[in-house]
Amino acid sequence: MSHVQLSNAVWERLLARRTFPLHPRSSVCKNLFGRMDHEELRRELKSKLWEISEADRERWDYDFETDTPLAGGKLEWEAVPGEAVPAFYRETLHVGSKRVPVAMIPGLSLDGSPSESLHQERGCKEGEQNNQENRLHHPNSGITTKIALKRTATSAHITDFFAKRKRTAESKSACGIGLPSVSPISPEMTPRKRLR
Amino acid sequence: MAKEVRAQYEPVAEIGVGAYGTVYKARDLQSGKFVALKNVRVQTNENGLPLSTVREVALLKRLEHFDHPNIVRLMDVCATARTDRETKVTLVFEHVDQDLKTYLDKAPSPGLPLETIKDLMRQFLSGLDFLHSNCIVHRDLKPENILVTSNGQVKLADFGLARMYSCQMALTPVVVTLWYRAPEVLLQSTYATPVDMWSVGCIFAEMFRRKPLFSGNSEVDQLGKIFDMIGLPSEEDWPPDVTLPRGAFCLRLPQPVEEFVPEIDESGAQLLLEMLTFNPQHRTSAFRALHHPFLTGPGMTGSTPEEHPHTRTEDVK
């Protein structure tokens, strides 16, 4: 190794390419535009968002942040009870890919602790008897409610998302390659299984 | 038990509050048109809005470019972050007074005239064909999701769960409301656009009956009610990859449609059976149904099913 002769030209080339091990390599990235000012970026983003919401506000004479109509514009706003409009327009809550009308979850609070109804829901999860019962009571609407309640209770944790992905992958592959999956329809299984 | 107690007390809590919250609607003083706001509260994670929500919004906006007459107009999407964990997405939709459910409830006693049903069905199928040719399975068609304007214009709504589909993909179960669910969904087999056609069949029958056709209270019960009408499917039609065997159901023969939908005529009954076909591969499509004699045949007051210029995008590709 030490006998290898390198011409000056080769040296220079190697140095320029930095392939020659002059010093141990580090994971250095090229910094073309100087140090990033995170604070500035945040400020810029904030002002851009403010601009957008201000434009929304002016376009619709409506304060989307506080959910209040603004008077004196080209739109005449009116607050109507949810019952007076098709169900489609009522407020919904998205948790993962599931969706549920907000009004169906009494005492729901996303930021605070789970409400009493959530605790009840958790209680129900213990026994499938209760689940079956519940489904019979609300064959059409109870199903989606349960999804949201369950999700809401744990939504804050990142682990919830991991678990969800795993399940999705399992069920997908089971159906995809035509492997017989566990029947969720058999009465022994808790219906909850399929609701994820 | 706790469930029952809660159910018992629910009406009390509803007093004065409004069980379904408040919806804001507005009249544009220039055009005289109405808009309504639909708030969607989305739980966010450390990366902000979930990708699925972003995709759903993109999908709604993309569809909007086509301006299809039988799809509810989306005028704007405004998002505001409420907290670290929640973002409120406000969808500004055109406001339509009623959905098909209230429309049917309000229909006077002998029920809807045959011509009205044909007109509603043509519009309904035209909107659905538009979705299907854009590779969108609605997956939750029910009378509540079909808006009917005061001029009798049908507008499909609620694509909150509508997704792009791929042929190989087994979509997640529990998306269609039980009563309008296709057998393959109930059996947890793979499925695609035909699931919507099953729902169309159920809604078609409901237009005559003014009450749901199959109102089961569990998957097995729902399947049982379906087989009471269409008969137990043959062994070769039964999906091979499901765990619920055909043998779990007792043998039943197909019953005449008129027994379930007395007001329907012969051609309508034939179309209904093409929609309520157990095997999704043999079920009719929205495009084919639009050309069925029931909807194109003589004695029709309306025009022949006209195709929206942008309806079939697959022709353009």
Short mmCIF file of C-alpha atoms in Angstrom, two decimals:
data_model
loop_
_atom_site.label_atom_id
_atom_site.label_comp_id
_atom_site.label_asym_id
_atom_site.label_seq_id
_atom_site.Cartn_x
_atom_site.Cartn_y
_atom_site.Cartn_z
CA MET A 1 0.00 0.00 0.00
CA SER A 2 2.70 2.44 0.97
CA HIS A 3 4.50 1.79 -2.29
CA VAL A 4 1.71 3.09 -4.37
CA GLN A 5 2.77 6.24 -6.12
CA LEU A 6 0.26 8.91 -6.72
CA SER A 7 0.84 11.72 -9.13
CA ASN A 8 -0.04 15.24 -8.17
CA ALA A 9 -2.93 15.32 -10.56
CA VAL A 10 -4.50 12.23 -8.98
CA TRP A 11 -4.05 13.72 -5.53
CA GLU A 12 -5.83 16.83 -6.54
CA ARG A 13 -8.67 14.90 -8.11
CA LEU A 14 -9.12 12.76 -5.06
CA LEU A 15 -9.07 15.77 -2.79
CA ALA A 16 -11.63 17.54 -4.91
CA ARG A 17 -13.89 14.50 -4.83
CA ARG A 18 -13.15 14.05 -1.15
CA THR A 19 -12.96 10.34 -1.67
CA PHE A 20 -9.52 10.15 -0.20
CA PRO A 21 -9.76 9.33 3.46
CA LEU A 22 -8.12 12.47 4.78
CA HIS A 23 -10.39 12.43 7.78
CA PRO A 24 -13.17 10.16 8.86
CA ARG A 25 -16.41 10.72 6.99
CA SER A 26 -19.31 12.39 8.70
CA SER A 27 -22.85 12.62 7.53
CA VAL A 28 -22.46 16.12 6.27
CA CYS A 29 -25.04 17.62 3.98
CA LYS A 30 -24.34 20.45 1.64
CA ASN A 31 -25.58 23.69 3.03
CA LEU A 32 -26.41 25.80 0.01
CA PHE A 33 -28.57 28.47 1.51
CA GLY A 34 -27.12 29.06 4.94
CA ARG A 35 -28.56 28.03 8.26
CA MET A 36 -32.29 27.56 8.40
CA ASP A 37 -34.04 29.97 10.69
CA HIS A 38 -36.82 27.83 12.13
CA GLU A 39 -38.29 30.74 13.98
CA GLU A 40 -38.54 32.80 10.83
CA LEU A 41 -40.08 29.92 8.93
CA ARG A 42 -42.70 29.54 11.61
CA ARG A 43 -43.49 33.23 11.53
CA GLU A 44 -43.83 33.14 7.75
CA LEU A 45 -46.06 30.11 7.89
CA LYS A 46 -48.20 31.73 10.52
CA SER A 47 -48.68 34.89 8.53
CA LYS A 48 -49.48 32.87 5.40
CA LEU A 49 -52.12 30.90 7.29
CA TRP A 50 -53.51 34.14 8.66
CA GLU A 51 -53.70 35.51 5.12
CA ILE A 52 -55.59 32.43 3.95
CA SER A 53 -58.08 32.51 6.78
CA GLU A 54 -58.56 36.24 6.30
CA ALA A 55 -59.36 35.61 2.63
CA ASP A 56 -61.81 32.83 3.63
CA ARG A 57 -63.43 35.22 6.07
CA GLU A 58 -63.89 37.92 3.49
CA ARG A 59 -65.10 35.56 0.80
CA TRP A 60 -67.85 34.13 2.97
CA ASP A 61 -68.55 36.89 5.48
CA TYR A 62 -68.00 34.29 8.11
CA ASP A 63 -65.47 33.82 10.88
CA PHE A 64 -64.53 30.17 10.55
CA GLU A 65 -62.36 30.27 13.63
CA THR A 66 -65.12 31.24 16.03
CA ASP A 67 -67.96 29.91 13.87
CA THR A 68 -69.75 33.25 13.73
CA PRO A 69 -71.36 34.88 10.71
CA LEU A 70 -70.41 38.46 9.95
CA ALA A 71 -73.18 40.90 9.18
CA GLY A 72 -73.35 43.41 6.39
CA GLY A 73 -71.79 41.35 3.61
CA LYS A 74 -73.20 39.89 0.47
CA LEU A 75 -74.34 36.79 2.33
CA GLU A 76 -77.26 36.59 4.71
CA TRP A 77 -76.44 34.01 7.36
CA GLU A 78 -78.87 32.04 9.46
CA ALA A 79 -78.28 29.47 12.19
CA VAL A 80 -80.64 26.52 11.89
CA PRO A 81 -80.97 23.48 14.14
CA GLY A 82 -79.36 20.36 12.72
CA GLU A 83 -82.75 18.64 12.58
CA ALA A 84 -83.95 21.17 10.02
CA VAL A 85 -81.39 20.25 7.38
CA PRO A 86 -80.50 16.93 5.71
CA ALA A 87 -78.28 14.81 7.97
CA PHE A 88 -75.45 15.24 5.49
CA TYR A 89 -74.83 18.84 6.58
CA ARG A 90 -74.52 18.07 10.27
CA GLU A 91 -71.16 18.32 11.97
CA THR A 92 -69.09 15.16 11.85
CA LEU A 93 -65.98 13.97 13.56
CA HIS A 94 -63.22 12.16 11.70
CA VAL A 95 -61.10 9.74 13.63
CA GLY A 96 -58.69 7.93 11.38
CA SER A 97 -60.73 6.94 8.36
CA LYS A 98 -63.93 6.67 10.37
CA ARG A 99 -66.53 9.36 10.52
CA VAL A 100 -69.35 9.92 12.92
CA PRO A 101 -71.96 12.61 13.53
CA VAL A 102 -70.79 14.66 16.48
CA ALA A 103 -74.26 14.87 17.96
CA MET A 104 -74.27 11.12 18.51
CA ILE A 105 -71.55 11.34 21.12
CA PRO A 106 -72.97 12.94 24.22
CA GLY A 107 -70.47 14.93 26.22
CA LEU A 108 -67.67 14.37 23.76
CA SER A 109 -64.56 16.36 24.36
CA LEU A 110 -61.49 15.81 22.28
CA ASP A 111 -59.10 17.75 24.42
CA GLY A 112 -60.30 16.84 27.85
CA SER A 113 -60.66 13.52 29.53
CA PRO A 114 -63.05 10.96 28.12
CA SER A 115 -66.60 11.70 29.16
CA GLU A 116 -68.80 9.44 31.16
CA SER A 117 -70.19 7.86 28.04
CA LEU A 118 -66.73 6.84 27.01
CA HIS A 119 -66.21 5.05 30.27
CA GLN A 120 -69.46 3.28 29.73
CA GLU A 121 -68.31 2.33 26.30
CA ARG A 122 -65.12 0.89 27.70
CA GLY A 123 -67.17 -1.08 30.14
CA CYS A 124 -69.19 -2.47 27.29
CA LYS A 125 -66.07 -3.66 25.54
CA GLU A 126 -65.50 -6.16 28.30
CA GLY A 127 -68.58 -8.17 27.51
CA GLU A 128 -69.76 -8.90 24.03
CA GLN A 129 -73.22 -9.53 25.35
CA ASN A 130 -73.55 -5.83 25.81
CA ASN A 131 -72.28 -5.17 22.35
CA GLN A 132 -74.79 -7.43 20.74
CA GLU A 133 -77.50 -5.83 22.74
CA ASN A 134 -76.44 -2.41 21.70
CA ARG A 135 -76.35 -3.35 18.05
CA LEU A 136 -79.85 -4.71 18.21
CA HIS A 137 -81.03 -1.46 19.67
CA HIS A 138 -79.48 0.65 16.94
CA PRO A 139 -78.88 -1.57 13.96
CA ASN A 140 -78.21 1.38 11.74
CA SER A 141 -76.42 3.98 13.73
CA GLY A 142 -74.95 2.35 16.76
CA ILE A 143 -72.15 0.79 14.78
CA THR A 144 -70.42 3.94 13.68
CA THR A 145 -70.85 5.55 17.06
CA LYS A 146 -68.99 2.75 18.70
CA ILE A 147 -66.06 3.18 16.36
CA ALA A 148 -65.67 6.80 17.19
CA LEU A 149 -66.09 6.35 20.89
CA LYS A 150 -63.46 3.71 20.99
CA ARG A 151 -61.05 5.68 18.89
CA THR A 152 -61.64 8.90 20.72
CA ALA A 153 -60.67 7.37 23.99
CA THR A 154 -57.21 6.44 22.76
CA SER A 155 -56.66 8.77 19.85
CA ALA A 156 -53.95 10.80 21.47
CA HIS A 157 -51.42 8.01 21.55
CA ILE A 158 -49.16 7.33 18.64
CA THR A 159 -49.26 3.64 19.47
CA ASP A 160 -52.88 3.66 18.46
CA PHE A 161 -51.84 4.44 14.94
CA PHE A 162 -49.29 1.66 14.88
CA ALA A 163 -51.82 -0.83 16.08
CA LYS A 164 -54.32 0.36 13.50
CA ARG A 165 -51.88 -0.02 10.62
CA LYS A 166 -50.97 -3.47 11.69
CA ARG A 167 -54.56 -4.57 11.76
CA THR A 168 -55.28 -3.02 8.39
CA ALA A 169 -52.37 -4.82 6.85
CA GLU A 170 -53.46 -8.10 8.35
CA SER A 171 -57.01 -7.87 7.14
CA LYS A 172 -55.89 -6.67 3.72
CA SER A 173 -53.51 -9.49 3.13
CA ALA A 174 -56.02 -12.00 4.41
CA CYS A 175 -58.59 -10.84 1.90
CA GLY A 176 -56.11 -10.13 -0.85
CA ILE A 177 -54.62 -13.56 -1.20
CA GLY A 178 -57.88 -15.20 -0.42
CA LEU A 179 -56.82 -16.79 2.83
CA PRO A 180 -59.79 -17.61 4.98
CA SER A 181 -59.95 -14.90 7.57
CA VAL A 182 -61.54 -15.25 10.94
CA SER A 183 -65.25 -14.94 10.48
CA PRO A 184 -66.52 -11.87 12.20
CA ILE A 185 -70.04 -12.98 11.56
CA SER A 186 -69.95 -16.05 13.71
CA PRO A 187 -71.88 -15.32 16.88
CA GLU A 188 -68.93 -16.30 19.10
CA MET A 189 -66.89 -13.38 17.87
CA THR A 190 -67.34 -9.96 19.27
CA PRO A 191 -68.69 -7.65 16.56
CA ARG A 192 -66.21 -5.04 17.74
CA LYS A 193 -63.56 -6.94 15.82
CA ARG A 194 -64.76 -5.72 12.50
CA LEU A 195 -65.35 -2.17 13.49
CA ARG A 196 -61.76 -1.10 13.45
CA MET B 1 -77.34 -2.15 31.24
CA ALA B 2 -75.64 1.21 31.37
CA LYS B 3 -76.40 1.53 27.69
CA GLU B 4 -80.09 1.21 28.27
CA VAL B 5 -80.11 3.76 31.04
CA ARG B 6 -78.30 6.19 28.81
CA ALA B 7 -80.71 5.60 25.95
CA GLN B 8 -83.56 6.27 28.32
CA TYR B 9 -82.12 9.60 29.37
CA GLU B 10 -81.02 10.80 25.98
CA PRO B 11 -84.22 12.64 25.06
CA VAL B 12 -83.99 14.69 28.27
CA ALA B 13 -80.52 15.88 27.36
CA GLU B 14 -81.76 16.89 23.92
CA ILE B 15 -84.30 19.41 25.22
CA GLY B 16 -83.47 22.93 24.16
CA VAL B 17 -79.98 22.01 23.04
CA GLY B 18 -80.74 20.57 19.66
CA ALA B 19 -79.69 16.98 19.26
CA TYR B 20 -77.86 17.62 16.05
CA GLY B 21 -76.16 20.90 16.83
CA THR B 22 -76.39 24.00 14.74
CA VAL B 23 -75.87 24.31 11.03
CA TYR B 24 -75.17 27.66 9.42
CA LYS B 25 -76.72 28.38 6.09
CA ALA B 26 -76.67 31.56 4.05
CA ARG B 27 -78.36 33.17 1.11
CA ASP B 28 -76.18 34.87 -1.43
CA LEU B 29 -77.94 38.21 -1.81
CA GLN B 30 -76.71 38.56 -5.40
CA SER B 31 -77.51 35.13 -6.81
CA GLY B 32 -80.27 34.21 -4.35
CA LYS B 33 -78.62 30.80 -3.94
CA PHE B 34 -78.21 29.08 -0.61
CA VAL B 35 -75.03 27.63 0.86
CA ALA B 36 -74.61 25.58 4.02
CA LEU B 37 -71.51 24.89 6.06
CA LYS B 38 -70.57 21.38 6.99
CA ASN B 39 -68.07 21.25 9.80
CA VAL B 40 -65.79 18.27 9.93
CA ARG B 41 -63.63 17.99 13.01
CA VAL B 42 -60.53 16.02 12.22
CA GLN B 43 -58.23 14.62 14.83
CA THR B 44 -54.68 15.52 13.98
CA ASN B 45 -51.40 13.94 14.95
CA GLU B 46 -47.90 15.37 15.09
CA ASN B 47 -47.83 15.51 11.29
CA GLY B 48 -50.97 17.62 11.14
CA LEU B 49 -54.01 16.56 9.16
CA PRO B 50 -54.13 12.87 8.35
CA LEU B 51 -53.27 12.09 4.75
CA SER B 52 -56.66 10.45 4.27
CA THR B 53 -58.39 13.75 4.99
CA VAL B 54 -56.15 15.63 2.61
CA ARG B 55 -56.93 13.02 -0.03
CA GLU B 56 -60.65 13.27 0.60
CA VAL B 57 -60.57 17.03 0.20
CA ALA B 58 -58.49 16.72 -2.97
CA LEU B 59 -60.98 14.19 -4.32
CA LEU B 60 -63.94 16.48 -3.62
CA LYS B 61 -62.18 19.37 -5.31
CA ARG B 62 -61.22 17.29 -8.31
CA LEU B 63 -64.77 16.07 -8.81
CA GLU B 64 -65.99 19.65 -8.55
CA HIS B 65 -64.26 20.54 -11.82
CA PHE B 66 -66.69 18.31 -13.70
CA ASP B 67 -69.69 20.23 -12.43
CA HIS B 68 -71.93 17.17 -12.65
CA PRO B 69 -75.62 18.06 -12.22
CA ASN B 70 -76.26 15.12 -9.90
CA ILE B 71 -73.44 15.72 -7.46
CA VAL B 72 -73.80 18.25 -4.66
CA ARG B 73 -71.79 21.43 -5.36
CA LEU B 74 -68.79 22.11 -3.15
CA MET B 75 -67.97 25.81 -3.27
CA ASP B 76 -65.05 26.04 -0.88
CA VAL B 77 -62.96 24.30 1.76
CA CYS B 78 -61.72 26.31 4.73
CA ALA B 79 -59.56 24.84 7.46
CA THR B 80 -58.77 26.24 10.88
CA ALA B 81 -56.62 24.61 13.49
CA ARG B 82 -58.50 24.58 16.76
CA THR B 83 -56.03 22.88 19.02
CA ASP B 84 -52.91 20.77 18.60
CA ARG B 85 -55.09 17.73 18.34
CA GLU B 86 -57.95 18.95 16.24
CA THR B 87 -58.44 20.81 13.01
CA LYS B 88 -61.82 21.98 11.84
CA VAL B 89 -62.39 21.64 8.13
CA THR B 90 -65.41 23.60 6.96
CA LEU B 91 -66.89 22.51 3.66
CA VAL B 92 -69.03 25.13 1.97
CA PHE B 93 -71.71 23.23 0.06
CA GLU B 94 -74.72 24.35 -1.86
CA HIS B 95 -77.72 23.98 0.40
CA VAL B 96 -80.45 21.54 -0.60
CA ASP B 97 -83.61 21.46 1.53
CA GLN B 98 -84.25 17.79 1.81
CA ASP B 99 -82.83 14.34 1.36
CA LEU B 100 -84.57 11.38 -0.24
CA LYS B 101 -85.61 10.09 3.18
CA THR B 102 -87.70 13.17 3.97
CA TYR B 103 -88.82 13.34 0.35
CA LEU B 104 -90.24 9.82 0.62
CA ASP B 105 -91.70 10.50 4.07
CA LYS B 106 -93.51 13.52 2.69
CA ALA B 107 -94.87 11.76 -0.38
CA PRO B 108 -98.69 11.61 -0.25
CA SER B 109 -100.45 8.34 0.33
CA PRO B 110 -100.54 6.36 -2.92
CA GLY B 111 -96.79 6.96 -3.13
CA LEU B 112 -94.64 8.51 -5.82
CA PRO B 113 -95.97 8.49 -9.38
CA LEU B 114 -94.13 6.02 -11.62
CA GLU B 115 -92.78 8.83 -13.79
CA THR B 116 -91.28 10.57 -10.75
CA ILE B 117 -89.54 7.38 -9.70
CA LYS B 118 -88.12 6.96 -13.20
CA ASP B 119 -86.90 10.54 -13.23
CA LEU B 120 -85.28 10.23 -9.79
CA MET B 121 -83.66 6.94 -10.76
CA ARG B 122 -82.21 8.33 -13.99
CA GLN B 123 -80.60 11.21 -12.14
CA PHE B 124 -79.43 8.99 -9.29
CA LEU B 125 -77.82 6.52 -11.72
CA SER B 126 -76.30 9.29 -13.79
CA GLY B 127 -74.58 10.73 -10.68
CA LEU B 128 -73.42 7.28 -9.65
CA ASP B 129 -72.14 6.43 -13.11
CA PHE B 130 -70.10 9.63 -12.93
CA LEU B 131 -68.57 8.53 -9.63
CA HIS B 132 -67.89 5.02 -10.88
CA SER B 133 -66.26 6.19 -14.09
CA ASN B 134 -63.97 8.28 -11.87
CA CYS B 135 -63.04 5.11 -9.98
CA ILE B 136 -64.97 6.15 -6.88
CA VAL B 137 -67.06 3.71 -4.92
CA HIS B 138 -69.50 5.65 -2.77
CA ARG B 139 -69.90 2.73 -0.33
CA ASP B 140 -72.53 4.45 1.80
CA LEU B 141 -75.49 5.09 -0.45
CA LYS B 142 -78.70 5.49 1.52
CA PRO B 143 -81.70 7.82 1.28
CA GLU B 144 -80.06 10.23 3.76
CA ASN B 145 -77.15 10.75 1.36
CA ILE B 146 -79.27 11.54 -1.66
CA LEU B 147 -80.42 15.14 -1.77
CA VAL B 148 -83.51 16.19 -3.71
CA THR B 149 -83.94 19.87 -4.57
CA SER B 150 -87.29 21.63 -4.67
CA ASN B 151 -87.23 21.24 -8.48
CA GLY B 152 -86.80 17.51 -8.09
CA GLN B 153 -83.09 17.49 -8.95
CA VAL B 154 -81.17 14.61 -7.41
CA LYS B 155 -77.74 15.31 -5.96
CA LEU B 156 -75.50 12.69 -4.48
CA ALA B 157 -73.76 13.78 -1.32
CA ASP B 158 -71.45 12.59 1.38
CA PHE B 159 -68.26 11.25 -0.04
CA GLY B 160 -66.63 11.35 3.37
CA LEU B 161 -65.85 7.69 3.07
CA ALA B 162 -65.77 7.48 -0.69
CA ARG B 163 -62.35 6.40 -1.76
CA MET B 164 -60.36 5.65 -4.82
CA TYR B 165 -60.39 1.94 -5.28
CA SER B 166 -58.15 -0.51 -6.97
CA CYS B 167 -59.31 -3.83 -8.28
CA GLN B 168 -57.05 -5.91 -6.10
CA MET B 169 -57.84 -4.10 -2.93
CA ALA B 170 -60.13 -5.51 -0.32
CA LEU B 171 -61.81 -2.47 1.08
CA THR B 172 -62.35 -2.18 4.77
CA PRO B 173 -65.67 -3.51 5.99
CA VAL B 174 -68.44 -1.62 7.74
CA VAL B 175 -68.90 1.28 5.45
CA VAL B 176 -72.36 0.80 4.05
CA THR B 177 -75.29 1.15 6.42
CA LEU B 178 -76.58 -2.31 7.21
CA TRP B 179 -79.92 -2.06 5.37
CA TYR B 180 -78.35 -1.05 2.07
CA ARG B 181 -75.31 -3.30 2.32
CA ALA B 182 -74.48 -5.65 -0.50
CA PRO B 183 -74.20 -9.38 0.34
CA GLU B 184 -70.46 -9.40 -0.41
CA VAL B 185 -69.99 -6.65 2.17
CA LEU B 186 -72.06 -8.55 4.70
CA LEU B 187 -70.01 -11.67 3.95
CA GLN B 188 -66.74 -9.73 4.10
CA SER B 189 -65.65 -10.76 0.65
CA THR B 190 -63.76 -8.40 -1.66
CA TYR B 191 -65.81 -5.74 -3.31
CA ALA B 192 -65.88 -2.74 -5.65
CA THR B 193 -68.42 -0.62 -7.56
CA PRO B 194 -71.16 -3.30 -7.59
CA VAL B 195 -71.74 -2.66 -3.87
CA ASP B 196 -73.24 0.68 -4.80
CA MET B 197 -75.56 -0.95 -7.33
CA TRP B 198 -76.95 -3.19 -4.60
CA SER B 199 -77.70 -0.07 -2.54
CA VAL B 200 -79.35 1.48 -5.60
CA GLY B 201 -81.61 -1.58 -5.84
CA CYS B 202 -82.64 -1.27 -2.19
CA ILE B 203 -83.33 2.46 -2.62
CA PHE B 204 -85.20 1.84 -5.89
CA ALA B 205 -87.54 -0.56 -4.08
CA GLU B 206 -87.88 1.92 -1.22
CA MET B 207 -89.12 4.57 -3.65
CA PHE B 208 -92.15 2.38 -4.28
CA ARG B 209 -92.55 1.03 -0.75
CA ARG B 210 -91.62 4.21 1.15
CA LYS B 211 -90.04 1.98 3.75
CA PRO B 212 -86.75 0.03 3.65
CA LEU B 213 -86.73 -3.21 1.66
CA PHE B 214 -84.43 -5.23 3.93
CA SER B 215 -84.19 -3.96 7.49
CA GLY B 216 -82.05 -6.55 9.19
CA ASN B 217 -80.61 -6.02 12.66
CA SER B 218 -77.40 -7.99 12.18
CA GLU B 219 -75.37 -9.20 9.23
CA VAL B 220 -76.82 -12.69 9.35
CA ASP B 221 -80.35 -11.35 9.81
CA GLN B 222 -79.79 -8.94 6.91
CA LEU B 223 -78.60 -11.80 4.66
CA GLY B 224 -81.59 -13.87 5.75
CA LYS B 225 -83.99 -11.09 4.78
CA ILE B 226 -82.24 -10.76 1.42
CA PHE B 227 -82.50 -14.49 0.69
CA ASP B 228 -86.18 -14.42 1.67
CA MET B 229 -86.66 -12.39 -1.48
CA ILE B 230 -83.97 -13.44 -3.96
CA GLY B 231 -83.71 -17.03 -2.76
CA LEU B 232 -80.64 -18.80 -1.46
CA PRO B 233 -77.82 -18.29 -3.99
CA SER B 234 -76.27 -21.26 -5.74
CA GLU B 235 -73.11 -22.88 -4.40
CA GLU B 236 -71.03 -21.56 -7.33
CA ASP B 237 -72.19 -17.97 -6.69
CA TRP B 238 -71.21 -18.17 -3.02
CA PRO B 239 -67.85 -16.40 -2.56
CA PRO B 240 -65.11 -18.95 -1.91
CA ASP B 241 -63.08 -16.88 0.52
CA VAL B 242 -65.66 -16.28 3.21
CA THR B 243 -66.04 -18.15 6.45
CA LEU B 244 -69.80 -18.02 6.69
CA PRO B 245 -70.88 -21.09 4.73
CA ARG B 246 -73.88 -21.20 2.45
CA GLY B 247 -75.10 -24.08 4.57
CA ALA B 248 -75.69 -21.69 7.47
CA PHE B 249 -78.84 -20.56 5.67
CA CYS B 250 -81.87 -22.67 4.99
CA LEU B 251 -82.86 -23.29 1.40
CA ARG B 252 -85.24 -20.70 0.01
CA LEU B 253 -86.57 -20.10 -3.48
CA PRO B 254 -86.75 -16.70 -5.16
CA GLN B 255 -90.05 -14.96 -4.50
CA PRO B 256 -91.92 -12.77 -6.97
CA VAL B 257 -90.77 -9.15 -6.74
CA GLU B 258 -94.40 -8.01 -6.58
CA GLU B 259 -94.70 -9.65 -3.18
CA PHE B 260 -92.13 -7.24 -1.78
CA VAL B 261 -92.77 -4.26 -4.05
CA PRO B 262 -96.45 -4.48 -5.01
CA GLU B 263 -96.56 -1.16 -6.86
CA ILE B 264 -93.76 -1.98 -9.31
CA ASP B 265 -94.43 -2.83 -12.98
CA GLU B 266 -92.91 -5.74 -14.88
CA SER B 267 -90.05 -3.84 -16.45
CA GLY B 268 -89.21 -2.19 -13.14
CA ALA B 269 -89.22 -5.57 -11.41
CA GLN B 270 -86.79 -6.88 -14.02
CA LEU B 271 -84.42 -3.93 -13.45
CA LEU B 272 -84.69 -4.35 -9.69
CA LEU B 273 -83.65 -8.00 -9.96
CA GLU B 274 -80.67 -7.03 -12.11
CA MET B 275 -79.59 -4.74 -9.28
CA LEU B 276 -80.35 -7.22 -6.51
CA THR B 277 -78.22 -9.94 -8.08
CA PHE B 278 -76.24 -11.86 -5.48
CA ASN B 279 -73.12 -12.33 -7.59
CA PRO B 280 -71.51 -8.89 -7.95
CA GLN B 281 -70.02 -9.89 -11.30
CA HIS B 282 -73.47 -10.50 -12.73
CA ARG B 283 -75.03 -7.43 -11.14
CA THR B 284 -75.91 -4.58 -13.49
CA SER B 285 -73.82 -1.40 -13.58
CA ALA B 286 -75.00 2.20 -13.36
CA PHE B 287 -74.24 2.68 -17.04
CA ARG B 288 -76.17 -0.43 -18.12
CA ALA B 289 -79.07 0.35 -15.79
CA LEU B 290 -79.44 3.78 -17.40
CA HIS B 291 -80.13 2.02 -20.68
CA HIS B 292 -82.63 -0.44 -19.25
CA PRO B 293 -86.07 -0.33 -20.97
CA PHE B 294 -87.66 0.71 -17.66
CA LEU B 295 -85.76 4.01 -17.84
CA THR B 296 -85.63 4.45 -21.61
CA GLY B 297 -88.83 2.74 -22.71
CA PRO B 298 -91.94 4.30 -24.25
CA GLY B 299 -94.49 6.18 -22.19
CA MET B 300 -91.79 8.23 -20.56
CA THR B 301 -92.51 11.88 -19.98
CA GLY B 302 -88.94 12.96 -19.45
CA SER B 303 -86.13 12.95 -21.95
CA THR B 304 -84.00 9.94 -22.70
CA PRO B 305 -81.09 9.56 -20.34
CA GLU B 306 -78.79 12.21 -21.57
CA GLU B 307 -75.18 11.89 -20.80
CA HIS B 308 -73.40 14.70 -19.17
CA PRO B 309 -70.51 15.78 -21.40
CA HIS B 310 -68.01 14.94 -18.70
CA THR B 311 -69.74 11.93 -17.30
CA ARG B 312 -67.63 9.24 -18.81
CA THR B 313 -64.09 10.31 -18.29
CA GLU B 314 -62.82 6.86 -19.16
CA ASP B 315 -63.60 7.66 -22.79
CA VAL B 316 -61.28 10.61 -22.63
CA LYS B 317 -58.34 8.73 -21.18
#
